[in-house]
Every structure is written in structure tokens, then in C-alpha cells.
Coordinates of C-alpha atoms and ligand atoms in Angstrom, one line a residue:
M982 CA -7.7 -15.4 -33.5
N983 CA -5.1 -17.9 -36.1
A984 CA -5.1 -17.0 -39.6
P985 CA -6.8 -19.2 -42.2
Q986 CA -4.7 -21.9 -43.7
Q987 CA -4.7 -23.7 -46.5
P988 CA -6.2 -27.5 -45.2
V989 CA -4.8 -30.5 -46.6
L990 CA -7.8 -32.8 -47.2
T991 CA -8.4 -37.0 -47.5
A992 CA -8.7 -37.8 -51.5
A993 CA -12.2 -39.0 -50.6
T994 CA -13.1 -35.5 -48.8
T995 CA -11.5 -33.7 -51.7
E996 CA -13.7 -35.6 -54.4
F997 CA -16.9 -35.2 -52.3
M998 CA -16.7 -31.4 -51.8
A999 CA -15.3 -31.3 -55.4
R1000 CA -19.6 -32.1 -56.2
H1001 CA -20.4 -28.8 -55.0
N1002 CA -23.9 -29.7 -56.2
H1003 CA -25.4 -32.8 -54.1
R1004 CA -28.2 -35.1 -54.7
M1005 CA -30.3 -36.7 -51.7
L1006 CA -30.8 -40.2 -51.5
I1007 CA -34.8 -41.2 -51.8
G1008 CA -35.4 -45.0 -52.3
G1009 CA -31.2 -45.8 -53.2
Q1010 CA -31.5 -43.5 -55.5
W1011 CA -29.3 -39.9 -55.8
V1012 CA -31.7 -37.1 -56.5
A1013 CA -32.2 -33.5 -57.0
S1014 CA -35.3 -31.8 -55.4
S1015 CA -38.9 -32.3 -57.6
N1016 CA -38.3 -28.7 -58.4
G1017 CA -34.9 -28.2 -59.3
Q1018 CA -34.4 -25.8 -56.2
T1019 CA -31.2 -25.8 -53.7
L1020 CA -30.1 -24.4 -50.8
E1021 CA -26.1 -23.1 -50.1
V1022 CA -24.3 -24.5 -47.4
L1023 CA -21.6 -22.1 -45.8
N1024 CA -18.3 -22.5 -44.2
P1025 CA -19.1 -20.6 -41.0
A1026 CA -14.9 -20.3 -40.3
D1027 CA -15.5 -17.8 -43.6
E1028 CA -18.1 -17.7 -45.1
S1029 CA -17.5 -19.0 -48.3
L1030 CA -20.4 -21.3 -50.6
L1031 CA -19.4 -24.8 -49.6
A1032 CA -21.7 -26.4 -51.6
T1033 CA -25.7 -26.9 -52.6
V1034 CA -28.1 -29.5 -51.8
P1035 CA -31.6 -30.3 -53.0
A1036 CA -34.3 -27.8 -51.0
A1037 CA -36.5 -30.9 -50.8
T1038 CA -40.1 -30.7 -51.7
E1039 CA -43.4 -32.0 -49.8
A1040 CA -43.7 -34.3 -53.1
D1041 CA -39.9 -35.4 -52.3
V1042 CA -40.8 -36.0 -48.6
D1043 CA -43.8 -38.0 -49.5
R1044 CA -42.0 -40.0 -51.8
A1045 CA -39.1 -40.8 -49.0
V1046 CA -42.1 -42.1 -47.1
Q1047 CA -43.4 -44.3 -49.2
A1048 CA -39.8 -45.7 -50.1
A1049 CA -39.0 -46.3 -46.4
R1050 CA -42.4 -47.9 -46.5
Q1051 CA -42.0 -50.5 -49.3
A1052 CA -38.7 -51.3 -47.7
F1053 CA -39.8 -51.8 -44.4
E1054 CA -42.3 -54.3 -46.3
A1055 CA -40.0 -55.8 -48.7
P1056 CA -38.5 -59.7 -47.5
G1057 CA -35.1 -58.1 -48.0
W1058 CA -35.8 -56.0 -44.9
A1059 CA -38.3 -57.1 -43.2
K1060 CA -37.6 -60.8 -43.2
M1061 CA -33.8 -60.3 -42.9
R1062 CA -32.5 -62.2 -39.7
P1063 CA -31.3 -60.2 -37.0
D1064 CA -27.8 -61.7 -37.5
Q1065 CA -28.0 -60.2 -40.8
R1066 CA -28.8 -56.8 -39.6
Q1067 CA -26.6 -56.9 -36.6
R1068 CA -23.8 -57.8 -39.5
L1069 CA -24.7 -54.8 -41.9
L1070 CA -24.3 -52.1 -38.6
L1071 CA -21.0 -53.4 -38.0
R1072 CA -19.8 -53.2 -41.4
L1073 CA -21.3 -49.8 -41.0
A1074 CA -19.6 -49.2 -38.1
D1075 CA -16.1 -50.6 -39.9
L1076 CA -16.7 -48.0 -42.6
I1077 CA -17.2 -45.0 -40.4
E1078 CA -13.9 -45.8 -39.2
A1079 CA -12.3 -46.4 -42.0
N1080 CA -13.8 -42.7 -43.1
A1081 CA -13.0 -41.6 -39.8
R1082 CA -10.6 -38.4 -41.3
T1083 CA -13.0 -37.8 -44.6
L1084 CA -16.1 -37.7 -41.9
A1085 CA -14.5 -35.3 -39.3
E1086 CA -13.1 -33.2 -42.3
I1087 CA -16.6 -32.5 -43.9
E1088 CA -18.0 -32.0 -40.2
S1089 CA -15.0 -29.7 -39.5
L1090 CA -15.8 -27.7 -43.2
D1091 CA -19.8 -27.8 -42.7
N1092 CA -20.1 -26.7 -38.9
G1093 CA -16.9 -25.2 -37.7
K1094 CA -16.0 -27.5 -35.0
S1095 CA -12.5 -28.4 -35.0
V1096 CA -11.5 -31.6 -37.2
A1097 CA -9.2 -33.3 -35.1
I1098 CA -12.3 -33.5 -31.9
A1099 CA -15.0 -34.1 -34.9
E1100 CA -12.8 -37.4 -35.2
A1101 CA -12.1 -37.9 -31.6
V1102 CA -15.5 -37.7 -30.4
D1103 CA -18.3 -37.3 -33.3
V1104 CA -17.2 -40.0 -35.5
A1105 CA -15.8 -42.0 -32.9
L1106 CA -18.9 -41.9 -30.8
S1107 CA -21.0 -42.7 -34.0
A1108 CA -18.9 -46.0 -34.7
S1109 CA -19.2 -47.0 -31.1
Y1110 CA -22.8 -46.8 -31.3
F1111 CA -23.6 -48.2 -34.4
R1112 CA -21.4 -51.2 -32.6
Y1113 CA -23.5 -50.9 -29.4
M1114 CA -27.0 -51.2 -31.2
A1115 CA -25.6 -54.1 -33.5
G1116 CA -25.3 -56.0 -30.4
W1117 CA -28.7 -55.7 -29.5
S1118 CA -30.3 -56.7 -33.0
T1119 CA -29.7 -60.4 -31.6
K1120 CA -31.3 -59.5 -28.4
I1121 CA -34.8 -58.2 -28.7
E1122 CA -37.0 -60.1 -26.5
G1123 CA -40.4 -60.6 -24.8
S1124 CA -41.7 -62.3 -22.0
T1125 CA -43.8 -65.2 -21.2
L1126 CA -46.3 -64.7 -18.6
D1127 CA -48.8 -67.3 -16.5
V1128 CA -51.9 -65.3 -16.6
S1129 CA -54.7 -65.6 -14.1
I1130 CA -57.8 -64.5 -15.4
P1131 CA -60.6 -64.8 -12.9
F1132 CA -63.8 -65.1 -14.8
A1133 CA -62.4 -67.8 -17.0
P1134 CA -60.9 -70.2 -13.8
Q1135 CA -61.7 -73.5 -16.0
N1136 CA -59.3 -72.4 -19.1
E1137 CA -55.6 -72.5 -19.9
F1138 CA -53.7 -69.9 -21.4
V1139 CA -50.3 -68.9 -22.8
G1140 CA -49.7 -65.6 -22.5
Y1141 CA -46.4 -64.0 -24.1
T1142 CA -45.4 -60.7 -25.2
R1143 CA -43.6 -59.8 -28.6
K1144 CA -41.6 -56.6 -29.8
E1145 CA -41.9 -55.3 -33.0
P1146 CA -40.4 -52.8 -35.0
V1147 CA -42.3 -50.0 -34.8
G1148 CA -42.3 -49.3 -38.7
V1149 CA -41.3 -45.9 -40.5
V1150 CA -38.8 -43.5 -38.7
G1151 CA -39.2 -39.4 -39.4
A1152 CA -35.8 -38.1 -38.1
I1153 CA -35.1 -34.5 -37.4
V1154 CA -31.7 -33.2 -36.3
A1155 CA -30.1 -30.3 -35.5
W1156 CA -26.5 -28.9 -36.9
N1157 CA -24.5 -29.1 -33.6
F1158 CA -23.4 -32.8 -33.8
P1159 CA -24.8 -34.2 -37.2
L1160 CA -22.8 -37.4 -37.9
L1161 CA -23.5 -38.1 -34.3
L1162 CA -27.1 -37.4 -33.9
A1163 CA -28.0 -38.8 -37.5
S1164 CA -26.0 -42.0 -35.9
W1165 CA -28.5 -41.9 -32.3
K1166 CA -31.5 -42.3 -34.9
L1167 CA -30.1 -44.2 -37.6
A1168 CA -28.9 -47.1 -35.2
P1169 CA -31.3 -47.6 -32.9
A1170 CA -33.6 -47.6 -35.8
L1171 CA -31.7 -50.1 -38.1
A1172 CA -31.1 -52.9 -35.1
T1173 CA -34.8 -52.6 -34.6
G1174 CA -35.8 -53.4 -38.4
C1175 CA -36.9 -50.1 -38.5
T1176 CA -36.6 -47.8 -42.1
V1177 CA -35.7 -44.1 -42.2
V1178 CA -36.3 -40.6 -43.4
L1179 CA -33.8 -38.5 -42.3
K1180 CA -34.1 -34.9 -42.1
P1181 CA -30.3 -33.6 -41.2
A1182 CA -29.9 -29.5 -40.2
E1183 CA -30.1 -27.2 -43.4
Q1184 CA -27.0 -25.4 -41.9
T1185 CA -25.0 -29.1 -41.8
P1186 CA -26.5 -31.5 -44.4
L1187 CA -23.1 -32.5 -45.6
S1188 CA -22.0 -35.4 -43.3
A1189 CA -25.3 -37.2 -43.2
L1190 CA -25.1 -37.6 -47.3
Y1191 CA -21.8 -38.9 -47.0
L1192 CA -22.9 -41.2 -44.4
A1193 CA -25.6 -42.3 -46.4
E1194 CA -23.2 -43.1 -49.0
L1195 CA -21.3 -45.2 -46.3
V1196 CA -25.0 -47.0 -45.3
L1197 CA -25.4 -48.3 -49.1
Q1198 CA -21.5 -49.6 -49.3
A1199 CA -22.8 -51.7 -46.1
G1200 CA -25.2 -54.0 -48.0
F1201 CA -28.5 -52.1 -46.3
P1202 CA -31.2 -52.7 -48.9
E1203 CA -32.4 -49.8 -50.9
G1204 CA -35.2 -47.4 -49.1
V1205 CA -34.1 -49.0 -45.8
V1206 CA -32.2 -45.5 -45.1
N1207 CA -33.3 -41.9 -46.9
V1208 CA -31.8 -39.0 -46.6
V1209 CA -33.9 -35.5 -47.5
T1210 CA -32.3 -32.1 -47.4
G1211 CA -33.8 -28.6 -46.9
D1212 CA -35.4 -26.5 -44.2
G1213 CA -37.6 -27.0 -41.1
P1214 CA -40.8 -25.4 -42.7
S1215 CA -40.8 -27.1 -45.6
V1216 CA -39.0 -30.6 -45.1
G1217 CA -39.2 -31.2 -41.3
A1218 CA -42.8 -30.2 -41.3
P1219 CA -44.4 -31.7 -44.0
L1220 CA -42.3 -35.6 -42.6
T1221 CA -43.9 -34.6 -39.1
R1222 CA -47.4 -34.5 -40.3
H1223 CA -47.1 -37.3 -42.5
P1224 CA -49.4 -40.3 -41.7
G1225 CA -47.0 -43.3 -43.2
V1226 CA -44.6 -42.0 -40.4
N1227 CA -44.6 -44.5 -37.6
K1228 CA -42.4 -42.7 -35.2
L1229 CA -40.6 -38.8 -34.9
T1230 CA -37.0 -38.7 -33.2
F1231 CA -36.5 -35.4 -33.1
T1232 CA -33.3 -33.5 -31.5
G1233 CA -33.3 -29.5 -31.7
S1234 CA -34.9 -26.4 -29.6
T1235 CA -37.7 -26.7 -27.3
E1236 CA -39.6 -24.1 -29.3
V1237 CA -39.7 -26.9 -32.3
G1238 CA -39.9 -29.8 -30.9
K1239 CA -43.1 -28.8 -28.9
L1240 CA -44.5 -27.9 -32.3
I1241 CA -43.5 -31.3 -33.9
G1242 CA -45.1 -32.9 -30.6
K1243 CA -48.3 -30.8 -31.2
A1244 CA -47.9 -32.7 -35.1
A1245 CA -47.2 -35.9 -34.1
M1246 CA -50.1 -36.1 -31.7
D1247 CA -52.8 -36.2 -35.1
N1248 CA -51.6 -39.1 -35.8
M1249 CA -50.5 -40.6 -33.0
T1250 CA -47.0 -40.8 -33.8
R1251 CA -44.7 -42.5 -31.6
I1252 CA -42.0 -39.9 -30.3
T1253 CA -38.7 -38.8 -29.0
L1254 CA -37.9 -35.3 -28.3
E1255 CA -34.3 -34.7 -26.8
L1256 CA -34.4 -30.8 -26.5
G1257 CA -32.9 -28.0 -25.1
G1258 CA -30.7 -27.1 -21.8
K1259 CA -29.6 -25.2 -19.7
S1260 CA -27.4 -27.2 -17.3
P1261 CA -25.6 -26.3 -14.1
V1262 CA -22.4 -27.0 -12.9
I1263 CA -21.9 -27.1 -9.3
V1264 CA -18.8 -26.9 -7.4
L1265 CA -19.3 -27.9 -3.7
E1266 CA -17.0 -26.3 -1.2
D1267 CA -14.2 -29.0 -1.0
C1268 CA -13.4 -28.4 -4.5
D1269 CA -9.8 -27.9 -5.8
P1270 CA -10.9 -24.3 -7.3
A1271 CA -8.2 -25.4 -10.2
V1272 CA -9.9 -28.3 -10.9
A1273 CA -13.2 -26.7 -11.4
A1274 CA -12.5 -24.0 -13.0
G1275 CA -10.7 -26.7 -15.9
G1276 CA -14.1 -28.5 -15.6
A1277 CA -16.2 -25.4 -16.3
A1278 CA -13.7 -24.3 -19.1
Q1279 CA -14.9 -28.0 -20.8
A1280 CA -18.1 -28.0 -20.1
I1281 CA -19.0 -24.7 -21.5
Y1282 CA -16.5 -24.0 -24.5
F1283 CA -16.4 -27.7 -26.0
N1284 CA -18.0 -27.7 -29.1
Q1285 CA -18.5 -23.7 -29.3
G1286 CA -20.6 -24.2 -26.8
Q1287 CA -23.2 -25.7 -29.0
V1288 CA -24.3 -28.5 -27.0
C1289 CA -27.6 -29.1 -25.8
C1290 CA -26.0 -30.0 -22.6
A1291 CA -23.4 -28.1 -21.6
G1292 CA -22.6 -26.6 -18.6
S1293 CA -23.7 -22.8 -19.2
R1294 CA -24.6 -22.1 -15.4
L1295 CA -22.0 -22.4 -13.2
Y1296 CA -22.7 -22.6 -9.4
V1297 CA -19.5 -21.7 -7.2
H1298 CA -19.8 -22.2 -3.2
K1299 CA -19.0 -18.2 -2.2
K1300 CA -15.9 -19.1 -0.7
N1301 CA -14.1 -20.2 -3.6
Y1302 CA -16.0 -18.3 -6.0
D1303 CA -13.9 -15.8 -7.1
R1304 CA -10.8 -17.6 -7.2
V1305 CA -13.3 -20.6 -9.7
V1306 CA -14.0 -17.4 -11.5
A1307 CA -10.7 -15.8 -12.3
D1308 CA -9.6 -19.2 -13.4
L1309 CA -12.2 -19.6 -15.6
A1310 CA -11.6 -16.5 -17.3
D1311 CA -8.4 -17.2 -17.5
H1312 CA -8.9 -20.5 -19.5
A1313 CA -11.3 -18.6 -21.9
N1314 CA -8.6 -16.2 -22.3
A1315 CA -6.0 -18.7 -23.1
L1316 CA -8.4 -20.6 -25.8
T1317 CA -7.1 -20.3 -29.2
I1318 CA -9.6 -19.4 -31.6
G1319 CA -9.8 -20.5 -35.2
H1320 CA -10.6 -22.5 -38.6
G1321 CA -11.7 -25.8 -37.5
M1322 CA -9.4 -27.2 -39.9
D1323 CA -6.2 -25.7 -38.3
P1324 CA -5.3 -28.6 -35.7
S1325 CA -4.0 -26.2 -33.1
V1326 CA -7.6 -24.4 -32.6
Q1327 CA -9.7 -25.2 -29.6
L1328 CA -12.3 -23.0 -30.6
G1329 CA -14.3 -22.8 -33.6
P1330 CA -16.8 -20.4 -35.2
L1331 CA -20.6 -20.8 -34.3
V1332 CA -22.5 -22.8 -37.0
S1333 CA -24.2 -19.3 -39.1
R1334 CA -25.0 -15.5 -38.9
E1335 CA -28.3 -16.4 -37.4
Q1336 CA -26.1 -18.1 -33.9
L1337 CA -23.4 -15.7 -33.9
D1338 CA -26.2 -12.8 -34.0
R1339 CA -28.2 -14.6 -31.2
V1340 CA -25.4 -15.4 -28.9
C1341 CA -23.6 -12.1 -29.0
G1342 CA -27.5 -10.4 -28.7
Y1343 CA -27.6 -12.5 -25.1
I1344 CA -24.4 -11.1 -24.3
D1345 CA -25.5 -7.7 -24.3
I1346 CA -28.5 -8.7 -22.9
G1347 CA -26.7 -10.2 -20.0
R1348 CA -24.6 -6.9 -19.8
Q1349 CA -28.3 -4.8 -19.8
Q1350 CA -29.6 -7.0 -16.8
G1351 CA -26.6 -6.1 -14.6
A1352 CA -23.9 -8.9 -15.6
E1353 CA -20.1 -8.3 -15.4
V1354 CA -18.2 -9.3 -18.3
V1355 CA -14.7 -11.0 -16.9
A1356 CA -14.5 -12.7 -20.6
G1357 CA -15.1 -12.4 -24.2
G1358 CA -17.8 -10.9 -24.7
G1359 CA -18.5 -10.6 -28.1
R1360 CA -18.0 -11.4 -31.6
A1361 CA -13.8 -12.5 -32.7
G1362 CA -12.8 -11.1 -35.7
D1363 CA -14.7 -9.5 -38.4
K1364 CA -15.0 -12.7 -40.9
G1365 CA -16.7 -15.7 -40.0
Y1366 CA -19.1 -16.4 -37.0
F1367 CA -17.1 -16.5 -34.2
V1368 CA -17.5 -15.1 -30.8
K1369 CA -15.2 -15.3 -27.7
P1370 CA -15.5 -17.2 -25.0
T1371 CA -16.8 -15.6 -22.3
V1372 CA -18.0 -15.2 -19.1
L1373 CA -20.7 -13.5 -17.4
A1374 CA -20.6 -12.6 -13.5
K1375 CA -22.6 -12.3 -10.2
V1376 CA -25.7 -12.6 -12.5
D1377 CA -29.2 -12.4 -10.9
Q1378 CA -30.6 -16.0 -10.8
K1379 CA -34.0 -14.4 -13.0
A1380 CA -31.8 -12.7 -15.6
R1381 CA -32.7 -13.8 -19.0
V1382 CA -29.3 -15.4 -19.6
V1383 CA -29.3 -17.7 -16.6
Q1384 CA -33.1 -18.8 -17.6
E1385 CA -32.7 -18.8 -21.3
E1386 CA -30.4 -21.2 -23.5
I1387 CA -27.8 -19.6 -25.0
F1388 CA -26.2 -22.5 -27.1
G1389 CA -22.9 -20.3 -27.5
P1390 CA -19.7 -20.3 -25.9
V1391 CA -21.0 -18.0 -22.9
V1392 CA -21.3 -19.3 -19.0
V1393 CA -22.8 -17.4 -16.0
A1394 CA -21.3 -17.5 -12.9
M1395 CA -23.2 -17.2 -9.7
P1396 CA -22.0 -17.6 -5.9
Y1397 CA -24.4 -19.6 -3.6
D1398 CA -24.4 -20.2 0.1
D1399 CA -25.1 -23.6 0.8
L1400 CA -26.5 -27.2 -0.8
E1401 CA -30.6 -26.2 -0.3
Q1402 CA -29.8 -23.0 -1.8
V1403 CA -27.8 -24.5 -5.0
A1404 CA -30.4 -27.0 -5.5
A1405 CA -33.3 -24.9 -5.8
W1406 CA -31.3 -22.8 -8.2
A1407 CA -30.1 -25.5 -9.8
N1408 CA -33.5 -26.9 -11.0
D1409 CA -35.0 -23.4 -11.1
T1410 CA -35.1 -22.9 -15.3
P1411 CA -37.8 -24.5 -17.5
F1412 CA -34.5 -27.1 -18.6
G1413 CA -33.5 -30.7 -17.0
L1414 CA -30.8 -32.4 -19.3
G1415 CA -27.8 -32.4 -17.2
A1416 CA -26.1 -31.3 -14.5
S1417 CA -22.7 -32.1 -13.3
I1418 CA -21.3 -31.9 -9.7
W1419 CA -17.6 -31.2 -8.5
S1420 CA -17.1 -32.7 -5.3
N1421 CA -15.0 -35.8 -3.5
D1422 CA -17.5 -35.1 -0.4
L1423 CA -19.4 -38.4 -1.2
S1424 CA -21.8 -37.5 1.0
R1425 CA -23.2 -34.2 0.2
V1426 CA -23.2 -35.3 -3.4
H1427 CA -25.1 -38.5 -3.0
R1428 CA -27.7 -36.0 -1.0
L1429 CA -27.6 -33.9 -4.0
I1430 CA -27.9 -36.1 -6.9
P1431 CA -31.6 -37.1 -6.0
K1432 CA -32.2 -33.2 -5.5
I1433 CA -31.0 -32.7 -9.4
K1434 CA -34.2 -32.6 -11.7
S1435 CA -32.2 -34.0 -14.6
G1436 CA -32.0 -36.8 -17.1
T1437 CA -28.2 -37.1 -16.5
V1438 CA -25.4 -35.9 -13.4
W1439 CA -22.2 -36.0 -13.8
V1440 CA -19.6 -36.2 -10.9
N1441 CA -16.8 -34.3 -11.6
C1442 CA -17.0 -34.4 -15.4
H1443 CA -19.3 -32.9 -17.9
N1444 CA -20.8 -33.7 -21.4
M1445 CA -19.4 -37.6 -21.0
L1446 CA -21.7 -39.9 -23.1
D1447 CA -21.6 -43.4 -23.7
P1448 CA -23.7 -45.5 -25.8
A1449 CA -25.1 -48.2 -23.0
L1450 CA -26.0 -44.8 -20.5
P1451 CA -29.7 -43.6 -21.5
F1452 CA -29.3 -40.0 -22.3
G1453 CA -32.2 -37.9 -22.5
G1454 CA -34.4 -34.9 -20.4
Y1455 CA -36.6 -34.1 -17.4
K1456 CA -38.9 -31.2 -18.0
Q1457 CA -38.5 -28.9 -21.2
S1458 CA -35.3 -30.8 -22.2
G1459 CA -37.7 -33.5 -23.7
F1460 CA -39.0 -37.2 -23.4
G1461 CA -37.7 -40.3 -24.3
K1462 CA -34.3 -41.4 -23.8
E1463 CA -31.3 -41.8 -26.8
M1464 CA -28.9 -44.7 -25.6
G1465 CA -29.1 -47.4 -23.9
R1466 CA -31.5 -50.1 -24.0
A1467 CA -34.5 -47.3 -23.4
A1468 CA -33.4 -46.3 -26.5
L1469 CA -34.4 -49.6 -28.4
D1470 CA -37.1 -49.2 -27.0
A1471 CA -38.4 -46.2 -27.7
Y1472 CA -38.0 -48.4 -31.6
L1473 CA -40.5 -51.2 -30.8
E1474 CA -44.1 -52.0 -30.4
Q1475 CA -44.9 -54.0 -28.0
K1476 CA -47.7 -56.6 -28.7
S1477 CA -49.3 -58.8 -26.1
V1478 CA -50.7 -62.7 -26.9
L1479 CA -53.0 -64.2 -25.4
M1480 CA -53.6 -68.1 -26.3
M1481 CA -56.2 -70.1 -25.2
V1482 CA -55.0 -73.7 -24.9
Ligands
ADP704 P1 -31.8 -25.1 -34.0 O1 -32.6 -24.1 -32.9 O2 -30.5 -25.5 -32.8 O3 -31.4 -24.3 -35.2 P2 -34.0 -26.3 -34.5 O4 -34.7 -26.5 -33.8 O5 -34.6 -25.1 -34.9 O6 -32.5 -26.2 -33.9 O7 -34.1 -27.4 -35.6 C1 -33.5 -28.3 -35.4 C2 -33.9 -29.4 -36.4 O8 -35.8 -29.1 -36.9 C3 -33.3 -29.3 -38.5 O9 -33.0 -29.9 -38.8 C4 -34.7 -28.0 -38.7 O10 -34.9 -27.8 -40.3 C5 -36.0 -28.8 -38.3 N1 -37.0 -27.8 -37.8 C6 -36.9 -26.4 -37.7 N2 -38.5 -26.4 -37.8 C7 -39.3 -27.3 -38.1 C8 -40.7 -27.5 -38.0 N3 -41.5 -26.7 -38.0 N4 -41.1 -28.8 -38.6 C9 -40.0 -29.7 -38.9 N5 -38.6 -29.4 -38.3 C10 -38.3 -27.9 -38.2

């Protein structure tokens, strides 16, 4: 493991981190929690205290929802022309780019991920998503229809539909891509004219607070974006059941997603859920084993495996199984583990002690259920939340490590005989977020794609996302889509108008 180095930070990061006791944003004001309580934010690479943030109360959540409601109805936002919203979103994208290194550093310190990857992936995708959604601001449209009402044949009608912003959005996000997940929620909400109360994960609230500063700098009216910090039960749950919230959008575990879904129904709050996954990587017979092993390594070890669509199950045709697994183990063993601020590091720490214990616990369960550990197999070092990139081989399809989401750098590898069998196994978990197929055999690939029950199927790549391509789950991976036009619709109500003329 690489020894920690003293990171060289931008002046803006240094200034932001030196504040130590951060405030949250409600109605354009930076405020402490109403009862003065705070939450500690730790650096997962060395377990040191990075900062504190307000531990918001239910009263704070209520104030944030009210501020968002006022902003939603105030002429400054409600009557803003779509091209002006577009301009604000473009300005925000520019500010994200201008602050790319700072945002990446904050993300790396808070989450543990590599600063280089944070800049190239998390920050770049966030800016690109705000730009993509900015374009939609001026393209929200209904349709006109010729109606045929059978019981009023003598009358003439004009029928049309119009799209309207759904209102106040409660957005609750996880800690694996803090900035990017916040952007996935904010961009479509703002493009459609909604207002937002954002709750970042308690482990990683810092980049959302920095982003909120950029939102104000971009010129969004006060109260359009509010950020409340704190944990799930005391901040997320009150936001979920608040009657003033018109739409909830959540990224996180399936378990919490179900709680949020049930709470949402009490108020008929609109809801989008992007939940867990156990995505298969399917290597067909013709695939070069070296390509498959490299692809499989990227699919699982990217972001320390803390990716909802991580390629956490590897199915290799039996002909090439041993070779691909051996190469994958070599890739795993070659990864440089260390502090995310070190530019040579490829695998940072997990986000928290809880995650460290959970992932190591799953590795032990795998062993107990007969898995062969061919790489990694436990914690790396004794300071910071590092886990060795792990490969578990020849695991039974029904084993817990095959069926349950681990959310760490652990892949299970199984050999298969034929296409029918691998399709059945690929679908044999409660999840359906992503899958990848590795092959140049076009007819086999095309036969397999419709059989896979997941929201995304990649071919010869994995974890590739684009703002224009809808992303979301089948089965218990959630419902509703992020990105693309589909995401926009999730923030709009459709009104039908029928006029007798
Ligand atoms: P993970 O398992 O990846 O930590 P969670 O699903 O627990 O993810 O958390 C994702 C987000 O959901 C976080 O912002 C967390 O605070 C929030 N959360 C957790 N529990 C609840 C809850 N009961 N109601 C609303 N939000 C919650």
C-alpha cells in the first residue's frame, strides 16, 4: 500500500476545508442546525476528522421545504423564461468546470476516491449533465390532438397537453458519487423549473455544500436549491414523509428505497428510485481472455466497487474460465492501493468503517460458503478503510455473495456452459441494473441482449454512462430513469386541456 503523502490542495479547497464547521443552505442562508447539533465527517483514508456539518432537525427540513415552496411560487423562478433557466444551468456547468480540481479534491478527501478519477469522471460528468439538461429547458413541450368524442358529435374541440414542473423535489443521495448523484437530481429538476431540497449522505456531505455555493454564484434565486445535512432517520425520513414535497428522487440501497417508496405513497408523492445492483459481466466463448480480464477488473474495481452497477458477478465460458480468472487475479494484485489524493493510486479506501466491516464480512461469508479466494481476501493495512481487491472463484449461484449486493471491490467468478444457462444465471438475483456482454459474435450478442433483465446492457464495456442515455433499474434495482429525456419527464406533470370552441 502506498504511504500517505501530504496533498497539495488548491487555494479554494484549502479555504473550504479550513472552515471545519460547515453550514447548510436553507432559503439562501447558510445556517447551523436549529438545535446546534453537528455530525462528524471523517477522512476514510486515515480516519481523521475532516469537518463537521449541521445535524439538521425535522424543523430544519420543514423550513427547507417551505423555502423551496416559496421559491417555486415566487415570480423570480416561476416566471423565469426557459432560456433564462437554460443560461443559469450553463453558467453552473461552467462554474463546475472552473472549480473542477477543487471539487475533485473535496470529493477525494471526503469519499476516499482517486482525485484524478473524481476530476475525470465525477466532475466532468456532472458538468456535462448540467449542460445536457440546460438544453432541455427550452424544449419542454406538449402536443395538440384532434379529439373524437362520440357523445358530442355536433361540437368542435381543441385538445392539447402541457407539461408543468412537478413542484418541490426532495432529493436523497448516497455516498459513492456524492457530487454526481446530486447533479443527477438537480439538473433535471432545475431544467424543468422545480425547486429542490437536497440531502447528501451523512458520510459525504461536503461536495454538495460546495456545489450549493456554485449554484448561488451562478445566479439561481434563493430557495431554489436548499441543502440539508444529516443522517437518514433524522433528516431523510422527515423529508420523505413531508406533505409539502411533490416528488422524491432517491439513490441508495434497495432496503432504504423501499422505506422511501412506502412513505411516498402516503402523500402520493411522485417518486424515482435508483437502487442496488448485482450486475453480471458475461464473457462469451469468442472473447479474448486478456480483454475479458481487463474489462472485468475495470467493471468491479472502479470506485472501489462502490458502484450500483458494478460488474460484481463474472460469468466466463468454461473454455476460458481458468485463464480469465488467473488474469483477473493478476490485475487485482497489481492495483496500487492508497490515499485517493496520491496520483498513482488506483484503489482508494472504502467510504466508512461500516462499509469496511460489511465488505470484509461478505468475504468471510463467501469463504464459509465454499468460495476459493484467488486474489485479495480482506482488509489492507490497519489504518483507513482499505480492502484488497478480491476475486472469489467457483462460487455456487445460490451463495449469498452471488445473490446479495456487497458494494465493495469483490467479484465472484463462475464458469458456464451455454447461452441459455448464462442468461438464466444473469437474471437470477433480485436486481436488474446493468449487465455487460464481452464478445464480437454479433448474432450471439443480439440473442442475449433481449434475454437480460436489466436497465442497461453494455457490450465490450461496462460502467459507461452518458447524459443522453436513460439509466435505471429493472426489478428491485428501482424504477424511473435518470438521464435522457426520460429523466426530464419524471420532474414534469402532464396536464390535458380540452376546450369546446
Ligand atoms: P448505503 O446503504 O449505500 O449507505 P443508504 O440507502 O443507507 O445507502 O443511504 C442513502 C441515502 O439515504 C443517504 O443519504 C441516507 O442518509 C439516506 N437514508 C438512510 N435511511 C433513510 C430513511 N429511513 N429515510 C430517508 N433517507 C434515508
